[in-house]
Short mmCIF file of C-alpha atoms and ligand atoms in Angstrom, two decimals:
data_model
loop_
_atom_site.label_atom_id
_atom_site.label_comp_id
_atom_site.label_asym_id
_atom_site.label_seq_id
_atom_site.Cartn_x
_atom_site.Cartn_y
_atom_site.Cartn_z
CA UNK A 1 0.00 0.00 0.00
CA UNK A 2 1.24 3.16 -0.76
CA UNK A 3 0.25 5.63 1.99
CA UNK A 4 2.55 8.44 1.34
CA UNK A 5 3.04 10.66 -1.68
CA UNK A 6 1.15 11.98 -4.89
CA UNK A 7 -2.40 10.36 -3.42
CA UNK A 8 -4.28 12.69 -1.66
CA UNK A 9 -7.47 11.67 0.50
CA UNK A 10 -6.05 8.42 1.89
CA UNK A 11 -7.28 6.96 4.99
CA UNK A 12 -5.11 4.45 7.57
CA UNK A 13 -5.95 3.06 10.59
CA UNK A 14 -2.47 3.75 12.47
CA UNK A 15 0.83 6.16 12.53
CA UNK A 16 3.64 5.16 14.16
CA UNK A 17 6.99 6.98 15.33
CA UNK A 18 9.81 5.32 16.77
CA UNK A 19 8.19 2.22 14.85
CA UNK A 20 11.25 0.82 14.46
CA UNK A 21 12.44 0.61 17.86
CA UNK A 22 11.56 -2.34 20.64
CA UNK A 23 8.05 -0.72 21.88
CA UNK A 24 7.45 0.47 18.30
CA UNK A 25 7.98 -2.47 16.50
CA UNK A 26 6.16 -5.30 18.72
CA UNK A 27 3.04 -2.57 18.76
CA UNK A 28 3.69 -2.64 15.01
CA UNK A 29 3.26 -6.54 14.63
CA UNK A 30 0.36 -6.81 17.37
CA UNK A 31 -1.75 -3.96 14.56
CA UNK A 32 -0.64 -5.58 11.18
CA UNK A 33 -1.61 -9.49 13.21
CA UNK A 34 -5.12 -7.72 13.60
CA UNK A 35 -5.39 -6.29 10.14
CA UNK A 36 -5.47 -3.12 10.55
CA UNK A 37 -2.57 -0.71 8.33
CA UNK A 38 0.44 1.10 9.67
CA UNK A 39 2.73 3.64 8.35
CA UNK A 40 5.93 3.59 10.48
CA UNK A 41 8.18 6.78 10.66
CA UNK A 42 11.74 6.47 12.29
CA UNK A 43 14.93 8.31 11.75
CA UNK A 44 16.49 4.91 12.58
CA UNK A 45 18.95 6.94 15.48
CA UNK A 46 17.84 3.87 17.99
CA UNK A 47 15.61 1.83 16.08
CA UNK A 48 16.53 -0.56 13.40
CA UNK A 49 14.90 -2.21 10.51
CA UNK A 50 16.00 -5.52 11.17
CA UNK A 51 12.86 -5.60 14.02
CA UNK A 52 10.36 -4.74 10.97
CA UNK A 53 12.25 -6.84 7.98
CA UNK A 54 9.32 -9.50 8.27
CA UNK A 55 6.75 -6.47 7.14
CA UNK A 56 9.05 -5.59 3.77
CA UNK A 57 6.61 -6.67 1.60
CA UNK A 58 3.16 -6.86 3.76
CA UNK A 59 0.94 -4.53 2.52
CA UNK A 60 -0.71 -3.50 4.96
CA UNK A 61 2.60 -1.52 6.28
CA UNK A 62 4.97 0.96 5.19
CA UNK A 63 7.99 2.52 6.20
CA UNK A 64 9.28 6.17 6.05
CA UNK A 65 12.48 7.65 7.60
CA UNK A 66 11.58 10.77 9.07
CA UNK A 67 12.84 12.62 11.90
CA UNK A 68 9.84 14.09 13.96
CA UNK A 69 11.76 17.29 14.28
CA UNK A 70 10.58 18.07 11.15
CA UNK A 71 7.03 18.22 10.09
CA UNK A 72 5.58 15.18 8.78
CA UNK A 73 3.86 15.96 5.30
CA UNK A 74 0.74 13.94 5.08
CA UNK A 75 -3.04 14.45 3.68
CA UNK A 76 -5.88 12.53 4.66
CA UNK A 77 -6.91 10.35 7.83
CA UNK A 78 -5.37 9.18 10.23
CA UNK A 79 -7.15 7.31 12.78
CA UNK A 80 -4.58 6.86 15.55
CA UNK A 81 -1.33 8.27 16.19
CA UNK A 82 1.03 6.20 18.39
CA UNK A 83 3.57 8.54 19.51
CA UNK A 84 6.99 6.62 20.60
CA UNK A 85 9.66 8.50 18.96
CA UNK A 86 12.59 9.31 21.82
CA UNK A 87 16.04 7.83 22.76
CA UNK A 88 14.86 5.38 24.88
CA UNK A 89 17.60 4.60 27.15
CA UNK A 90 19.68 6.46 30.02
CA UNK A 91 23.21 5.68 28.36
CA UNK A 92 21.80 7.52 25.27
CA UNK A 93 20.36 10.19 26.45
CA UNK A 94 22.44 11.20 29.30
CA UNK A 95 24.64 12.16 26.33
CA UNK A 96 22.60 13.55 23.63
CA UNK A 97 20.72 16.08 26.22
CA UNK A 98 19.18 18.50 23.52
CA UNK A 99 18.36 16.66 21.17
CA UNK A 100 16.23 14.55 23.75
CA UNK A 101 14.73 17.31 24.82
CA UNK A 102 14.10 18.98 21.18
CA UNK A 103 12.40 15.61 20.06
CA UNK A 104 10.13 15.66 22.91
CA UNK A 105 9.33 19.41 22.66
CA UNK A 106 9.47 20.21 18.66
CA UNK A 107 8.74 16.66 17.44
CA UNK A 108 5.74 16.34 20.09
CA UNK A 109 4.47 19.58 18.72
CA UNK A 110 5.01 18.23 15.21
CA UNK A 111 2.80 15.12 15.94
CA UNK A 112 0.02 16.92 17.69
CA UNK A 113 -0.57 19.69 15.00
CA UNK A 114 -0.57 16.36 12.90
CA UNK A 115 -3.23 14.65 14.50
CA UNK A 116 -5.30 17.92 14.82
CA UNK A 117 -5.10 18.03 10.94
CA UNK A 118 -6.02 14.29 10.34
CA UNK A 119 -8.68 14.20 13.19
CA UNK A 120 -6.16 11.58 14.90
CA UNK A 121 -6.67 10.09 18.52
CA UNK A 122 -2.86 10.44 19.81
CA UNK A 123 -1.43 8.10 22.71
CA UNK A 124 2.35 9.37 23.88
CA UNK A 125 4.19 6.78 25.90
CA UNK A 126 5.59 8.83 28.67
CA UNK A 127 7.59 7.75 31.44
CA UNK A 128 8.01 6.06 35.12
CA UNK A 129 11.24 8.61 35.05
CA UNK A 130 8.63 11.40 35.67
CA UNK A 131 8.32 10.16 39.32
CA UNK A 132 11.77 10.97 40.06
CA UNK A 133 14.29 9.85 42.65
CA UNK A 134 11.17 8.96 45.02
CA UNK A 135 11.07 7.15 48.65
CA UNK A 136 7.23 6.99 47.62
CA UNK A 137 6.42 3.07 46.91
CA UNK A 138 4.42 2.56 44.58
CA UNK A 139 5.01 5.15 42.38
CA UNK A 140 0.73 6.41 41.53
CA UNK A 141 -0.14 8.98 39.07
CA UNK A 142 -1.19 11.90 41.23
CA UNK A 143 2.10 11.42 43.71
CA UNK A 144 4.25 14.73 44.33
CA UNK A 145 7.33 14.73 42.41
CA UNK A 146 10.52 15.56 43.07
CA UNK A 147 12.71 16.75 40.23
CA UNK A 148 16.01 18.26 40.02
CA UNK A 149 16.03 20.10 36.86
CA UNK A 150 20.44 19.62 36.49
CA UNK A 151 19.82 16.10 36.98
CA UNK A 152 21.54 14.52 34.26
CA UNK A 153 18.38 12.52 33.60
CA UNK A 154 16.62 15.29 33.13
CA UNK A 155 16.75 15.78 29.74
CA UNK A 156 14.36 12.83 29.36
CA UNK A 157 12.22 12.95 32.73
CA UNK A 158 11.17 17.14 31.87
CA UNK A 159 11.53 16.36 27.78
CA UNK A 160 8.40 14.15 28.63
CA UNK A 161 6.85 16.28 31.25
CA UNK A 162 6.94 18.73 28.37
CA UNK A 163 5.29 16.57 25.84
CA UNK A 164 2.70 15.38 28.67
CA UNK A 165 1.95 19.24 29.18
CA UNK A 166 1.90 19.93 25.17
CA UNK A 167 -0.38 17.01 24.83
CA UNK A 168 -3.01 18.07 27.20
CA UNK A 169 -2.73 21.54 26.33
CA UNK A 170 -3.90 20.66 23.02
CA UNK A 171 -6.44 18.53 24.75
CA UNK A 172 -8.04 21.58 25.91
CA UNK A 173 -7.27 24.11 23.15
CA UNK A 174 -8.69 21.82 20.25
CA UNK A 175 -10.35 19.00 21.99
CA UNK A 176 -7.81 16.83 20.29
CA UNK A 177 -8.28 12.91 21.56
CA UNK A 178 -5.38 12.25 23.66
CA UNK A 179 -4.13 8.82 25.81
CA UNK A 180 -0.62 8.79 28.22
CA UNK A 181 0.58 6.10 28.86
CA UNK A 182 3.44 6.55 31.77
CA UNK A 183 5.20 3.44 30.66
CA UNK A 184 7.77 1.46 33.42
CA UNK A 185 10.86 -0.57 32.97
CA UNK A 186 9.62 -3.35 29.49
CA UNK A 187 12.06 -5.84 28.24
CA UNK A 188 11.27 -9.02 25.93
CA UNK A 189 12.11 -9.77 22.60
CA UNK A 190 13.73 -7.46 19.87
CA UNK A 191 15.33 -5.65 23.09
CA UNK A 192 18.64 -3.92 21.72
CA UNK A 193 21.80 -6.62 23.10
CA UNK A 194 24.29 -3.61 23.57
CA UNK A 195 21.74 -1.04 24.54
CA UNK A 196 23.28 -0.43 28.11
CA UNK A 197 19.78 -1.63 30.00
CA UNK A 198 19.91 -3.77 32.77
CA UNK A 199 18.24 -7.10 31.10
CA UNK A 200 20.20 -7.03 27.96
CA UNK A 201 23.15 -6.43 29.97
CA UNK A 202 22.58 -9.17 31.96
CA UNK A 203 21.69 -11.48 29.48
CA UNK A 204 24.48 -10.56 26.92
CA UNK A 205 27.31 -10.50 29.71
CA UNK A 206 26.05 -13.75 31.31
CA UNK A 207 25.52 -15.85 27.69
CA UNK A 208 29.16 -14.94 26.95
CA UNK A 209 29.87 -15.43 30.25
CA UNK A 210 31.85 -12.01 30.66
CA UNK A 211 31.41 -10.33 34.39
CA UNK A 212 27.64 -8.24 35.59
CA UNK A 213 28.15 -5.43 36.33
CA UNK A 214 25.60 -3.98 39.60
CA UNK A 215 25.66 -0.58 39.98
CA UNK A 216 25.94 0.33 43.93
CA UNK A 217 25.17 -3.11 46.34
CA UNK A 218 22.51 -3.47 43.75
CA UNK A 219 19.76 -2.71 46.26
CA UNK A 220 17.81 -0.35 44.11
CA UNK A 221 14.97 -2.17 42.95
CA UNK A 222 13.28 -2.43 39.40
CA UNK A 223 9.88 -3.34 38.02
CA UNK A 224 10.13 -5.67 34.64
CA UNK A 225 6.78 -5.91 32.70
CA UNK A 226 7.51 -8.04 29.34
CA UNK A 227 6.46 -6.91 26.26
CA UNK A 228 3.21 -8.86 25.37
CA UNK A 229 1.76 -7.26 28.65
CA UNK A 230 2.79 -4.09 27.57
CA UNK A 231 1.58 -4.05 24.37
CA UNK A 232 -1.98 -5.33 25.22
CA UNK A 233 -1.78 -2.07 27.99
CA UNK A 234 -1.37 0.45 25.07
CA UNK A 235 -4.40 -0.96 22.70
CA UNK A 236 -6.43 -1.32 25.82
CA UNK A 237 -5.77 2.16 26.64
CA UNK A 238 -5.99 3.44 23.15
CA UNK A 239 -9.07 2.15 22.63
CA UNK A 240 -10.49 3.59 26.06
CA UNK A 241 -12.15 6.93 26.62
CA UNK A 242 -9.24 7.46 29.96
CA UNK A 243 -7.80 11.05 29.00
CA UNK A 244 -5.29 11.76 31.77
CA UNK A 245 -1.80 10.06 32.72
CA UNK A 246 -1.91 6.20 33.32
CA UNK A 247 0.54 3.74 34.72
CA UNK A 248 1.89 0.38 32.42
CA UNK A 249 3.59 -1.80 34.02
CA UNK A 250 4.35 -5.21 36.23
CA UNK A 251 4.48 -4.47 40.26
CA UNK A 252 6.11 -7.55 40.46
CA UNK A 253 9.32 -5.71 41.97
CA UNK A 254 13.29 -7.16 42.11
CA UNK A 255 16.49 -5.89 43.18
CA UNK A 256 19.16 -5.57 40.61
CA UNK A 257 21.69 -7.84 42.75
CA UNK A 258 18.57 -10.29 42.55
CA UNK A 259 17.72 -9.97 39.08
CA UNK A 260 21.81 -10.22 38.28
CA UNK A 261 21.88 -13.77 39.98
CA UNK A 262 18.51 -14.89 38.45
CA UNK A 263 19.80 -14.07 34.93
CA UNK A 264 23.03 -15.57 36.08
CA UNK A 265 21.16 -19.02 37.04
CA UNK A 266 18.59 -19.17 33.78
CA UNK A 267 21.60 -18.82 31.37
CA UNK A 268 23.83 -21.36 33.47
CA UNK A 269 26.37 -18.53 33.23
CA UNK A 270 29.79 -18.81 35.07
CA UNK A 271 29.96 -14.84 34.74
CA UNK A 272 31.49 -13.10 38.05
CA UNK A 273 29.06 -10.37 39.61
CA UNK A 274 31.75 -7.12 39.85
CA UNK A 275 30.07 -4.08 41.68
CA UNK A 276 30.48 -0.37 40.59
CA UNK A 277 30.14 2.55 42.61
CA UNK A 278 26.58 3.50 42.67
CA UNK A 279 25.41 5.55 39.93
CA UNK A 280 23.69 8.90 42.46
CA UNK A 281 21.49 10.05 39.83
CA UNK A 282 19.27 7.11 39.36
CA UNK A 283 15.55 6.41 41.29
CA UNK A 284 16.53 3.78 43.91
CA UNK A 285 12.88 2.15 43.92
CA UNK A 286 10.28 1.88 40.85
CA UNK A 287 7.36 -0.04 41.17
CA UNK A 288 4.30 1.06 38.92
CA UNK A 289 0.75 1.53 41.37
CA UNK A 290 -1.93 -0.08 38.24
CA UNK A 291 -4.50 0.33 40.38
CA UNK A 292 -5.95 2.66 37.66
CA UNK A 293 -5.15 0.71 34.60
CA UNK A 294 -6.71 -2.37 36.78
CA UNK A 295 -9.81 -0.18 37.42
CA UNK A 296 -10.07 1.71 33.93
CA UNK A 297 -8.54 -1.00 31.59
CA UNK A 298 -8.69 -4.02 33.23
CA UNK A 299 -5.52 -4.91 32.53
CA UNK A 300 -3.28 -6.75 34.15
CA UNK A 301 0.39 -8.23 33.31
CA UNK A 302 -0.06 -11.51 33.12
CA UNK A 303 3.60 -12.63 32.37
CA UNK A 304 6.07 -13.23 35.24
CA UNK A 305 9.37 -12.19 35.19
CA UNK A 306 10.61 -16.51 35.29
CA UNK A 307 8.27 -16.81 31.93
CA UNK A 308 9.66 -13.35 30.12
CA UNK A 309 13.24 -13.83 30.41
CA UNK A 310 13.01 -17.02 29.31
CA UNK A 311 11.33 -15.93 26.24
CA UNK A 312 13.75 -12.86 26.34
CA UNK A 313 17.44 -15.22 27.07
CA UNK A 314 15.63 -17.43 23.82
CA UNK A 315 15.81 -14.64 21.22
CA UNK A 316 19.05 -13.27 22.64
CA UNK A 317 20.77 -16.78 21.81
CA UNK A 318 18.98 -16.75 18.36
CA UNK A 319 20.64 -13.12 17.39
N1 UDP B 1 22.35 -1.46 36.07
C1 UDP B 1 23.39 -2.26 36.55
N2 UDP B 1 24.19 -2.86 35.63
C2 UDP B 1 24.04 -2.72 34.29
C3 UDP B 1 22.98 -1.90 33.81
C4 UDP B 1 22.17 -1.28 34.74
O1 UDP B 1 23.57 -2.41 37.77
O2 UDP B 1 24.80 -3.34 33.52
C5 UDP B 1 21.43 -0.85 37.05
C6 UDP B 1 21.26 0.65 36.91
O3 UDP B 1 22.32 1.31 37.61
C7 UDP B 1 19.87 0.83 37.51
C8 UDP B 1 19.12 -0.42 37.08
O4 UDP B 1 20.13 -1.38 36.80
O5 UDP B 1 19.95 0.87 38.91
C9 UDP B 1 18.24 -0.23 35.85
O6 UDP B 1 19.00 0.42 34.87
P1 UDP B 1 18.51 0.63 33.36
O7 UDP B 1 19.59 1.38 32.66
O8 UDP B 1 18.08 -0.65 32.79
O9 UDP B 1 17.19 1.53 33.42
P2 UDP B 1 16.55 2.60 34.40
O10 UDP B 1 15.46 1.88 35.08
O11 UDP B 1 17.58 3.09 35.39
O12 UDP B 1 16.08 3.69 33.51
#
């Protein structure tokens, strides 16, 4: 299908940025499974197109590169804009400070003028970041935060505070359709290997049996919620009427030193576990509250940690 170019008038069912990343491109495969059409835009700087080489000739998707930093030219419909495009990861973005922050102001402004002009619904996948370094356990939606604005996260946590606040002031400007989705720590297949997070980390040192490395005593505790789970979150809360920020993710929590030896065990890895000074910056705790999403979406993770990483150390040994 051709969705871009000289034809004018053309309807699809779904937009996608940052398709080709790991969120992107297992939403991507859930939509095209269910027949609907997708036009992916990436500018490939995290993403790859090995995790959409499967769609090449489908035609029910297509792919432009496309940095969101520039407007995106299209004319018709679109009937829902899935807004992922951001470096995803702490390693990347610690490093590339404005242009996190410019993709997340200018690109989010880009996307919502574009879904004002094709009468879109728009979801943004936000962040558990925007809770800060908290002591509060669970993190909720309507919890204080505490952010430190020379943080050397902050580039990401305020570059999506920013696109939260763009999104709903175009909620009440234009009455535009909007869903947030604050989205916590996902991992499962067609996670980046050398991407810096913990699991592929773990999983990459421990399969070539090379040392883990644990920040601090590895106290500080993470939330995993595998992919599938997530995935079925976003549709659910796409396809709901909720309009204000919502928690995705699994509550089932884990320390890092705990997580290290689990990964350790599952791979029968003879890896050494070397500790790091801890890294000051980082939240110590994240657990998602889902109460809402329970409430609103009914949706729950069904997929424990054991049964992810299995599914997770299985396509890392494939790649
Ligand atoms: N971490 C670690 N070793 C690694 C990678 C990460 O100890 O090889 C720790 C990191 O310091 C943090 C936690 O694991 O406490 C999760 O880090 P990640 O970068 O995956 O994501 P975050 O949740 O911090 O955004």
């Amino acid at each position: 299908m051709n969705f871009v170019g000289q034809k004018k008038n053309i309807q699809i069912n779904n937009l996608v940025t940052g398709g080709a990343g790991f969120l992107g491109s297992n939403l991507i495969d859930f939509l095209i499974k269910n027949e609907e059409n997708v036009l992916c835009i990436d500018d490939l700087s995290s993403g790859t197109l090995d995790n959409l080489k499967h769609l090449k000739n489908n035609k029910k998707f297509e792919f432009k590169k496309h940095d969101i930093r520039e407007p995106f030219l299209f004319e018709g419909r679109i009937d829902k804009i899935w807004h992922f495009a951001c470096p995803p990861v702490p390693n990347i973005y610690k490093i590339e400070p404005l242009s996190t922050l410019d993709i997340n102001y200018t690109g989010t402004l880009n996307l919502l003028n574009l879904a004002k002009k094709c009468n879109s619904k728009i979801l943004l996948t936000s962040t558990s970041e925007i809770y800060g370094n908290t002591r509060i356990n669970p993190q909720y939606e309507n919890m204080p935060v505490d952010l430190l604005t020379y943080n050397p996260r902050a580039c990401y946590s305020e570059g999506k505070r920013i696109a939260e606040t763009l999104f709903f002031a175009f909620e009440r400007l234009y009455g535009l359709k909007i869903r947030v989705a604050r989205i916590f720590n996902t991992y499962g297949p067609k996670l980046k290997m050398n991407d810096g997070r913990v699991i592929s980390n773990f999983i990459n040192f421990s399969l070539s049996n090379k040392n883990l490395i644990v920040n601090g005593d590895g106290s500080q505790t993470r939330s995993f919620c595998f992919i599938d789970d997530m995935v079925i979150g976003l549709v659910k809360l796409m396809g709901s009427d909720y309009n204000l920020p919502l928690n995705l993710g699994n509550p089932e929590e884990i320390s890092i030193i705990e997580l290290a030896k689990l990964i350790k065990r599952k791979t029968n890895s003879s890896s050494e576990i070397e500790f790091r000074p801890t890294i000051k910056e980082e939240p110590f705790l994240r657990r998602p509250s889902i109460e809402l999403a329970e409430r609103v979406l009914t949706w729950q993770p069904k997929v424990s940690l054991e049964t992810g990483l299995n599914k997770t150390i299985d396509y890392f040994k494939k790649q």
